[in-house]
Amino acid sequence: MRKTLVAASLMAAVAGSSFAAVPTISQARIDAIVRSLQAQGQQVTPQQREMVRNQLVTAELLKQDAEKKGLDKTPEFRAELENMQTMALANQAIRDFQRRNPVTDSQLKAEYDRLVAQMPAKKSYHARHILVKTEAEAKAVIEALRKGKPFDQLAREKSLDPGSKANGGDLGWADAANFVGPFGDALTKLSKGQVTSTPVKTEFGWHVIKLDDVRTESAPPLEALKPQLEQKIGQERVDQYISDLKAKAGVK
């Protein structure tokens, strides 16, 4: 918010200024700000480049006025300038380190394999259910199933769930955690094709659940995770680089 207000103030100032000459801003200065924005993940359009140029023009005009007033000689300015120079050089050091230590494909693959090995096997369940008001009704449904009545037919006839009854009680594929506790717990105990032998009670009523199928979800491919992995490895290296500098300097 503060940066936006400052930028807006600068734009307003240049629009209303009465300076005779418009300062020339080098492309290198514009590119430096654009690189900084891109490093933050922003996409910079030609219109934004022009906005950057206008802001630099305004800043240059304000700088000239400040110098006329001697503000560049104050201790406050000197301290601020020193801090800005320090941060700018620090950023240059980091960029230089990153250029000299690029993340390789083999390192990406090793990090990907390590993360995949740590991921717990994630299962997805294709379930159906029949929802009724009472335990007695649910037991009657289970008995009808034992006698050979098709599950999908009973769901269309008996289920109170408007979202699934027309599809034979089909709930589609989902993680067991997506269901309310008792339902999800009962679902994970079923084998493929099996129906709960006793009714399952939840806040919605009584359920008879059938597990149509179960599958183990595979990890996303390396290419899908490549940008995140590059950022992770790169940041870890920068952190180590800084830690090493602190250790050499005796900084804790």
mmCIF file of C-alpha atoms in Angstrom:
data_model
loop_
_atom_site.group_PDB
_atom_site.id
_atom_site.type_symbol
_atom_site.label_atom_id
_atom_site.label_comp_id
_atom_site.label_asym_id
_atom_site.label_seq_id
_atom_site.Cartn_x
_atom_site.Cartn_y
_atom_site.Cartn_z
ATOM 1 C CA MET A 1 0.000 0.000 0.000
ATOM 2 C CA ARG A 2 2.792 2.435 0.946
ATOM 3 C CA LYS A 3 4.698 1.809 -2.305
ATOM 4 C CA THR A 4 1.512 2.339 -4.305
ATOM 5 C CA LEU A 5 0.838 5.655 -2.557
ATOM 6 C CA VAL A 6 4.406 6.823 -3.131
ATOM 7 C CA ALA A 7 4.204 5.897 -6.810
ATOM 8 C CA ALA A 8 0.865 7.702 -7.139
ATOM 9 C CA SER A 9 2.301 10.790 -5.445
ATOM 10 C CA LEU A 10 5.288 10.819 -7.797
ATOM 11 C CA MET A 11 3.049 10.501 -10.844
ATOM 12 C CA ALA A 12 0.863 13.355 -9.618
ATOM 13 C CA ALA A 13 3.925 15.478 -8.970
ATOM 14 C CA VAL A 14 5.361 15.074 -12.456
ATOM 15 C CA ALA A 15 1.986 15.845 -14.004
ATOM 16 C CA GLY A 16 1.736 19.134 -12.157
ATOM 17 C CA SER A 17 5.382 20.203 -12.114
ATOM 18 C CA SER A 18 6.628 23.367 -13.760
ATOM 19 C CA PHE A 19 10.218 22.293 -14.408
ATOM 20 C CA ALA A 20 11.489 23.408 -17.791
ATOM 21 C CA ALA A 21 13.475 20.324 -18.783
ATOM 22 C CA VAL A 22 12.510 16.672 -18.530
ATOM 23 C CA PRO A 23 15.494 14.609 -17.310
ATOM 24 C CA THR A 24 16.796 11.814 -19.531
ATOM 25 C CA ILE A 25 16.568 8.431 -17.844
ATOM 26 C CA SER A 26 18.935 5.720 -19.046
ATOM 27 C CA GLN A 27 17.570 2.362 -20.150
ATOM 28 C CA ALA A 28 19.879 0.704 -17.605
ATOM 29 C CA ARG A 29 18.031 2.403 -14.727
ATOM 30 C CA ILE A 30 14.664 1.330 -16.099
ATOM 31 C CA ASP A 31 15.916 -2.227 -16.627
ATOM 32 C CA ALA A 32 17.218 -2.378 -13.060
ATOM 33 C CA ILE A 33 13.743 -1.692 -11.644
ATOM 34 C CA VAL A 34 12.114 -4.071 -14.129
ATOM 35 C CA ARG A 35 14.482 -6.859 -13.051
ATOM 36 C CA SER A 36 13.603 -6.189 -9.429
ATOM 37 C CA LEU A 37 9.876 -6.449 -10.204
ATOM 38 C CA GLN A 38 10.389 -9.635 -12.204
ATOM 39 C CA ALA A 39 12.396 -11.143 -9.353
ATOM 40 C CA GLN A 40 9.265 -10.676 -7.225
ATOM 41 C CA GLY A 41 7.269 -12.708 -9.742
ATOM 42 C CA GLN A 42 5.597 -9.786 -11.520
ATOM 43 C CA GLN A 43 4.971 -9.750 -15.267
ATOM 44 C CA VAL A 44 6.125 -6.365 -16.603
ATOM 45 C CA THR A 45 4.184 -5.026 -19.604
ATOM 46 C CA PRO A 46 5.267 -2.191 -21.947
ATOM 47 C CA GLN A 47 2.763 0.051 -20.160
ATOM 48 C CA GLN A 48 4.388 -0.757 -16.812
ATOM 49 C CA ARG A 49 7.830 -0.016 -18.260
ATOM 50 C CA GLU A 50 6.561 3.416 -19.275
ATOM 51 C CA MET A 51 5.173 3.904 -15.773
ATOM 52 C CA VAL A 52 8.591 3.034 -14.334
ATOM 53 C CA ARG A 53 10.225 5.601 -16.641
ATOM 54 C CA ASN A 54 7.735 8.281 -15.578
ATOM 55 C CA GLN A 55 8.334 7.528 -11.913
ATOM 56 C CA LEU A 56 12.100 7.793 -12.429
ATOM 57 C CA VAL A 57 11.657 11.126 -14.217
ATOM 58 C CA THR A 58 9.619 12.408 -11.285
ATOM 59 C CA ALA A 59 12.150 11.077 -8.788
ATOM 60 C CA GLU A 60 14.967 12.774 -10.728
ATOM 61 C CA LEU A 61 13.140 16.108 -10.665
ATOM 62 C CA LEU A 62 12.590 15.797 -6.914
ATOM 63 C CA LYS A 63 16.236 14.847 -6.474
ATOM 64 C CA GLN A 64 17.365 17.976 -8.311
ATOM 65 C CA ASP A 65 15.148 20.147 -6.133
ATOM 66 C CA ALA A 66 16.448 18.421 -2.986
ATOM 67 C CA GLU A 67 20.053 19.058 -4.057
ATOM 68 C CA LYS A 68 19.286 22.753 -4.590
ATOM 69 C CA LYS A 69 18.063 22.873 -0.996
ATOM 70 C CA GLY A 70 21.144 21.049 0.305
ATOM 71 C CA LEU A 71 19.191 18.045 1.534
ATOM 72 C CA ASP A 72 21.847 15.719 0.100
ATOM 73 C CA LYS A 73 24.275 17.014 2.736
ATOM 74 C CA THR A 74 22.194 16.079 5.779
ATOM 75 C CA PRO A 75 23.208 13.182 8.098
ATOM 76 C CA GLU A 76 19.782 11.612 7.615
ATOM 77 C CA PHE A 77 20.273 11.419 3.862
ATOM 78 C CA ARG A 78 23.812 10.067 4.196
ATOM 79 C CA ALA A 79 22.614 7.282 6.477
ATOM 80 C CA GLU A 80 19.716 6.406 4.177
ATOM 81 C CA LEU A 81 21.983 6.432 1.128
ATOM 82 C CA GLU A 82 24.491 4.150 2.839
ATOM 83 C CA ASN A 83 21.743 1.679 3.703
ATOM 84 C CA MET A 84 20.422 1.727 0.143
ATOM 85 C CA GLN A 85 23.897 1.147 -1.290
ATOM 86 C CA THR A 86 24.451 -1.718 1.118
ATOM 87 C CA MET A 87 21.173 -3.395 0.153
ATOM 88 C CA ALA A 88 21.805 -2.870 -3.562
ATOM 89 C CA LEU A 89 25.262 -4.469 -3.336
ATOM 90 C CA ALA A 90 23.870 -7.282 -1.197
ATOM 91 C CA ASN A 91 21.317 -8.034 -3.917
ATOM 92 C CA GLN A 92 24.076 -7.965 -6.522
ATOM 93 C CA ALA A 93 26.107 -10.441 -4.463
ATOM 94 C CA ILE A 94 23.132 -12.813 -4.285
ATOM 95 C CA ARG A 95 22.448 -12.566 -8.033
ATOM 96 C CA ASP A 96 26.142 -13.184 -8.765
ATOM 97 C CA PHE A 97 26.104 -16.233 -6.490
ATOM 98 C CA GLN A 98 23.024 -17.580 -8.257
ATOM 99 C CA ARG A 99 24.591 -17.069 -11.682
ATOM 100 C CA ARG A 100 27.706 -18.919 -10.572
ATOM 101 C CA ASN A 101 25.744 -21.750 -8.935
ATOM 102 C CA PRO A 102 22.841 -22.661 -11.246
ATOM 103 C CA VAL A 103 20.505 -25.484 -10.258
ATOM 104 C CA THR A 104 21.209 -28.501 -12.471
ATOM 105 C CA ASP A 105 18.773 -31.085 -13.825
ATOM 106 C CA SER A 106 20.398 -33.801 -11.744
ATOM 107 C CA GLN A 107 19.916 -31.764 -8.567
ATOM 108 C CA LEU A 108 16.272 -31.165 -9.449
ATOM 109 C CA LYS A 109 15.760 -34.892 -10.029
ATOM 110 C CA ALA A 110 17.444 -35.793 -6.732
ATOM 111 C CA GLU A 111 15.279 -33.312 -4.794
ATOM 112 C CA TYR A 112 12.152 -34.534 -6.583
ATOM 113 C CA ASP A 113 12.937 -38.171 -5.756
ATOM 114 C CA ARG A 114 13.593 -37.248 -2.128
ATOM 115 C CA LEU A 115 10.268 -35.453 -1.776
ATOM 116 C CA VAL A 116 8.312 -38.209 -3.533
ATOM 117 C CA ALA A 117 9.849 -40.816 -1.224
ATOM 118 C CA GLN A 118 8.642 -38.809 1.778
ATOM 119 C CA MET A 119 5.100 -38.424 0.478
ATOM 120 C CA PRO A 120 2.612 -40.776 2.115
ATOM 121 C CA ALA A 121 0.602 -42.935 -0.263
ATOM 122 C CA LYS A 122 -2.585 -41.057 -0.986
ATOM 123 C CA LYS A 123 -5.677 -43.066 -1.794
ATOM 124 C CA SER A 124 -8.790 -41.964 -3.596
ATOM 125 C CA TYR A 125 -12.119 -43.768 -3.210
ATOM 126 C CA HIS A 126 -15.017 -44.195 -5.635
ATOM 127 C CA ALA A 127 -18.017 -44.673 -3.348
ATOM 128 C CA ARG A 128 -21.790 -44.954 -3.453
ATOM 129 C CA HIS A 129 -24.208 -44.570 -0.591
ATOM 130 C CA ILE A 130 -27.852 -44.769 0.342
ATOM 131 C CA LEU A 131 -28.997 -42.246 2.964
ATOM 132 C CA VAL A 132 -32.103 -42.919 5.065
ATOM 133 C CA LYS A 133 -33.628 -41.475 8.238
ATOM 134 C CA THR A 134 -33.487 -44.436 10.632
ATOM 135 C CA GLU A 135 -31.253 -47.347 11.486
ATOM 136 C CA ALA A 136 -34.145 -49.720 10.819
ATOM 137 C CA GLU A 137 -34.502 -48.398 7.261
ATOM 138 C CA ALA A 138 -30.757 -48.779 6.711
ATOM 139 C CA LYS A 139 -30.840 -52.383 7.960
ATOM 140 C CA ALA A 140 -33.712 -53.076 5.588
ATOM 141 C CA VAL A 141 -31.636 -51.728 2.701
ATOM 142 C CA ILE A 142 -28.703 -53.966 3.670
ATOM 143 C CA GLU A 143 -31.027 -56.969 3.794
ATOM 144 C CA ALA A 144 -32.412 -56.145 0.342
ATOM 145 C CA LEU A 145 -28.880 -55.971 -0.995
ATOM 146 C CA ARG A 146 -28.111 -59.400 0.480
ATOM 147 C CA LYS A 147 -31.097 -60.748 -1.384
ATOM 148 C CA GLY A 148 -29.660 -59.482 -4.664
ATOM 149 C CA LYS A 149 -31.371 -56.157 -5.272
ATOM 150 C CA PRO A 150 -29.014 -53.825 -7.198
ATOM 151 C CA PHE A 151 -27.428 -51.053 -5.136
ATOM 152 C CA ASP A 152 -28.083 -48.330 -7.709
ATOM 153 C CA GLN A 153 -31.767 -49.258 -7.908
ATOM 154 C CA LEU A 154 -32.171 -49.112 -4.133
ATOM 155 C CA ALA A 155 -30.383 -45.759 -4.060
ATOM 156 C CA ARG A 156 -32.806 -44.285 -6.588
ATOM 157 C CA GLU A 157 -35.761 -45.663 -4.636
ATOM 158 C CA LYS A 158 -34.696 -45.059 -1.020
ATOM 159 C CA SER A 159 -31.908 -42.505 -0.721
ATOM 160 C CA LEU A 160 -32.594 -39.059 0.737
ATOM 161 C CA ASP A 161 -29.451 -37.563 -0.797
ATOM 162 C CA PRO A 162 -30.649 -35.399 -3.710
ATOM 163 C CA GLY A 163 -27.135 -35.013 -5.055
ATOM 164 C CA SER A 164 -26.478 -38.691 -5.667
ATOM 165 C CA LYS A 165 -29.732 -40.694 -5.655
ATOM 166 C CA ALA A 166 -30.460 -40.126 -9.359
ATOM 167 C CA ASN A 167 -27.003 -41.545 -10.149
ATOM 168 C CA GLY A 168 -27.500 -44.668 -8.093
ATOM 169 C CA GLY A 169 -25.874 -43.137 -5.015
ATOM 170 C CA ASP A 170 -22.641 -42.410 -6.914
ATOM 171 C CA LEU A 171 -20.370 -39.959 -5.038
ATOM 172 C CA GLY A 172 -17.530 -40.045 -7.569
ATOM 173 C CA TRP A 173 -13.833 -40.134 -6.696
ATOM 174 C CA ALA A 174 -12.747 -38.415 -3.486
ATOM 175 C CA ASP A 175 -10.296 -38.557 -0.605
ATOM 176 C CA ALA A 176 -11.800 -40.238 2.449
ATOM 177 C CA ALA A 177 -11.011 -37.065 4.406
ATOM 178 C CA ASN A 178 -13.563 -35.211 2.273
ATOM 179 C CA PHE A 179 -16.370 -37.085 3.991
ATOM 180 C CA VAL A 180 -17.642 -36.637 7.554
ATOM 181 C CA GLY A 181 -15.664 -38.689 10.084
ATOM 182 C CA PRO A 182 -17.796 -41.836 10.546
ATOM 183 C CA PHE A 183 -18.480 -42.079 6.815
ATOM 184 C CA GLY A 184 -14.806 -41.725 5.859
ATOM 185 C CA ASP A 185 -13.702 -44.189 8.547
ATOM 186 C CA ALA A 186 -16.178 -46.819 7.359
ATOM 187 C CA LEU A 187 -15.213 -46.266 3.721
ATOM 188 C CA THR A 188 -11.499 -46.913 4.309
ATOM 189 C CA LYS A 189 -12.279 -50.271 5.926
ATOM 190 C CA LEU A 190 -14.076 -51.614 2.864
ATOM 191 C CA SER A 191 -12.577 -53.699 0.092
ATOM 192 C CA LYS A 192 -13.349 -53.043 -3.553
ATOM 193 C CA GLY A 193 -16.979 -53.986 -4.285
ATOM 194 C CA GLN A 194 -17.849 -54.413 -0.591
ATOM 195 C CA VAL A 195 -20.859 -52.885 1.194
ATOM 196 C CA THR A 196 -20.944 -51.897 4.869
ATOM 197 C CA SER A 197 -22.416 -54.784 6.865
ATOM 198 C CA THR A 198 -23.970 -52.421 9.422
ATOM 199 C CA PRO A 199 -25.457 -48.939 8.982
ATOM 200 C CA VAL A 200 -23.191 -45.915 9.469
ATOM 201 C CA LYS A 201 -24.609 -42.983 11.440
ATOM 202 C CA THR A 202 -23.626 -39.373 10.728
ATOM 203 C CA GLU A 203 -25.185 -35.984 11.358
ATOM 204 C CA PHE A 204 -27.123 -36.416 8.095
ATOM 205 C CA GLY A 205 -28.768 -39.725 8.965
ATOM 206 C CA TRP A 206 -27.978 -43.400 8.395
ATOM 207 C CA HIS A 207 -25.824 -44.565 5.487
ATOM 208 C CA VAL A 208 -25.287 -47.796 3.627
ATOM 209 C CA ILE A 209 -21.966 -47.433 1.813
ATOM 210 C CA LYS A 210 -20.504 -49.308 -1.138
ATOM 211 C CA LEU A 211 -16.908 -49.024 -2.330
ATOM 212 C CA ASP A 212 -16.826 -49.319 -6.110
ATOM 213 C CA ASP A 213 -13.077 -48.852 -6.477
ATOM 214 C CA VAL A 214 -9.930 -47.498 -4.828
ATOM 215 C CA ARG A 215 -6.716 -46.165 -6.333
ATOM 216 C CA THR A 216 -3.420 -44.777 -5.149
ATOM 217 C CA GLU A 217 -2.767 -41.276 -6.432
ATOM 218 C CA SER A 218 0.626 -40.839 -8.060
ATOM 219 C CA ALA A 219 2.884 -37.883 -7.322
ATOM 220 C CA PRO A 220 2.842 -34.947 -9.779
ATOM 221 C CA PRO A 221 5.468 -35.286 -12.543
ATOM 222 C CA LEU A 222 8.819 -33.571 -12.168
ATOM 223 C CA GLU A 223 8.040 -31.002 -14.862
ATOM 224 C CA ALA A 224 4.959 -29.826 -12.954
ATOM 225 C CA LEU A 225 7.036 -29.175 -9.820
ATOM 226 C CA LYS A 226 10.176 -27.880 -11.532
ATOM 227 C CA PRO A 227 9.627 -24.131 -10.846
ATOM 228 C CA GLN A 228 8.942 -24.740 -7.136
ATOM 229 C CA LEU A 229 11.910 -27.098 -6.830
ATOM 230 C CA GLU A 230 14.260 -24.617 -8.533
ATOM 231 C CA GLN A 231 13.130 -21.884 -6.169
ATOM 232 C CA LYS A 232 13.461 -24.154 -3.118
ATOM 233 C CA ILE A 233 16.955 -25.378 -3.976
ATOM 234 C CA GLY A 234 18.081 -21.895 -4.996
ATOM 235 C CA GLN A 235 16.838 -20.347 -1.754
ATOM 236 C CA GLU A 236 18.480 -23.066 0.333
ATOM 237 C CA ARG A 237 21.796 -22.359 -1.413
ATOM 238 C CA VAL A 238 21.500 -18.622 -0.829
ATOM 239 C CA ASP A 239 20.688 -19.259 2.841
ATOM 240 C CA GLN A 240 23.783 -21.452 3.135
ATOM 241 C CA TYR A 241 25.904 -18.837 1.345
ATOM 242 C CA ILE A 242 24.784 -16.196 3.850
ATOM 243 C CA SER A 243 25.311 -18.564 6.794
ATOM 244 C CA ASP A 244 28.868 -19.253 5.621
ATOM 245 C CA LEU A 245 29.592 -15.510 5.384
ATOM 246 C CA LYS A 246 28.241 -14.980 8.897
ATOM 247 C CA ALA A 247 30.337 -17.868 10.236
ATOM 248 C CA LYS A 248 33.521 -16.449 8.681
ATOM 249 C CA ALA A 249 32.725 -13.062 10.186
ATOM 250 C CA GLY A 250 31.982 -14.551 13.592
ATOM 251 C CA VAL A 251 28.346 -13.446 13.473
ATOM 252 C CA LYS A 252 25.876 -15.675 15.324
#
